[in-house]
Amino acid sequence: MAAVLEYLTAELLELSVKAASQQAKKPKRLTPRTVTLAVRHDDDLGMLLKDVTLSVVV
């Protein structure tokens, strides 16, 4: 179970960083928008997280 969660987290972070770098020249941080874009552009993660809403908590 831990290995699956580690893999999903690594995949999500890798795709999110890639999405953030495409949006700006120097990405300084990941936002819920960049994570959502990364999830929606990946078929497998998109299917797995189709009912998940990412929101900002301040």
Short mmCIF file of C-alpha atoms in Angstrom, two decimals:
data_model
loop_
_atom_site.label_atom_id
_atom_site.label_comp_id
_atom_site.label_asym_id
_atom_site.label_seq_id
_atom_site.Cartn_x
_atom_site.Cartn_y
_atom_site.Cartn_z
CA MET A 1 0.00 0.00 0.00
CA ALA A 2 2.81 2.40 0.88
CA ALA A 3 4.57 1.70 -2.41
CA VAL A 4 1.40 2.48 -4.37
CA LEU A 5 0.92 5.78 -2.54
CA GLU A 6 4.58 6.66 -3.05
CA TYR A 7 4.30 5.94 -6.78
CA LEU A 8 1.11 7.99 -7.16
CA THR A 9 2.61 10.91 -5.24
CA ALA A 10 5.80 10.87 -7.31
CA GLU A 11 3.84 10.68 -10.56
CA LEU A 12 1.54 13.52 -9.51
CA LEU A 13 4.45 15.74 -8.48
CA GLU A 14 6.40 15.03 -11.67
CA LEU A 15 3.43 15.86 -13.89
CA SER A 16 2.56 18.94 -11.83
CA VAL A 17 6.07 20.36 -12.09
CA LYS A 18 6.01 19.74 -15.84
CA ALA A 19 2.64 21.54 -16.13
CA ALA A 20 3.89 24.46 -14.03
CA SER A 21 7.01 24.84 -16.15
CA GLN A 22 4.89 25.01 -19.30
CA GLN A 23 2.81 27.84 -17.82
CA ALA A 24 5.66 30.06 -16.65
CA LYS A 25 9.32 30.50 -17.40
CA LYS A 26 10.32 30.14 -13.76
CA PRO A 27 7.78 28.18 -11.75
CA LYS A 28 8.18 29.08 -8.10
CA ARG A 29 5.43 26.93 -6.65
CA LEU A 30 2.75 24.45 -7.48
CA THR A 31 -0.81 25.66 -7.29
CA PRO A 32 -4.03 23.65 -7.21
CA ARG A 33 -4.54 24.76 -10.81
CA THR A 34 -1.27 23.26 -12.02
CA VAL A 35 -1.94 20.02 -10.15
CA THR A 36 -5.44 19.86 -11.63
CA LEU A 37 -4.07 20.50 -15.13
CA ALA A 38 -1.52 17.73 -14.68
CA VAL A 39 -4.18 15.28 -13.50
CA ARG A 40 -6.58 16.13 -16.32
CA HIS A 41 -3.89 15.70 -19.00
CA ASP A 42 -2.91 12.23 -17.78
CA ASP A 43 -5.38 9.51 -18.75
CA ASP A 44 -4.76 7.19 -15.80
CA LEU A 45 -4.63 9.87 -13.09
CA GLY A 46 -7.58 11.63 -14.69
CA MET A 47 -9.67 8.47 -14.41
CA LEU A 48 -8.50 7.76 -10.86
CA LEU A 49 -9.10 11.31 -9.60
CA LYS A 50 -12.09 12.28 -11.74
CA ASP A 51 -14.29 13.09 -8.72
CA VAL A 52 -11.61 14.89 -6.70
CA THR A 53 -11.72 18.66 -6.21
CA LEU A 54 -8.53 20.49 -5.27
CA SER A 55 -9.06 23.70 -3.37
CA VAL A 56 -6.94 26.39 -1.77
CA VAL A 57 -6.78 26.46 2.01
CA VAL A 58 -5.45 29.69 3.46
#
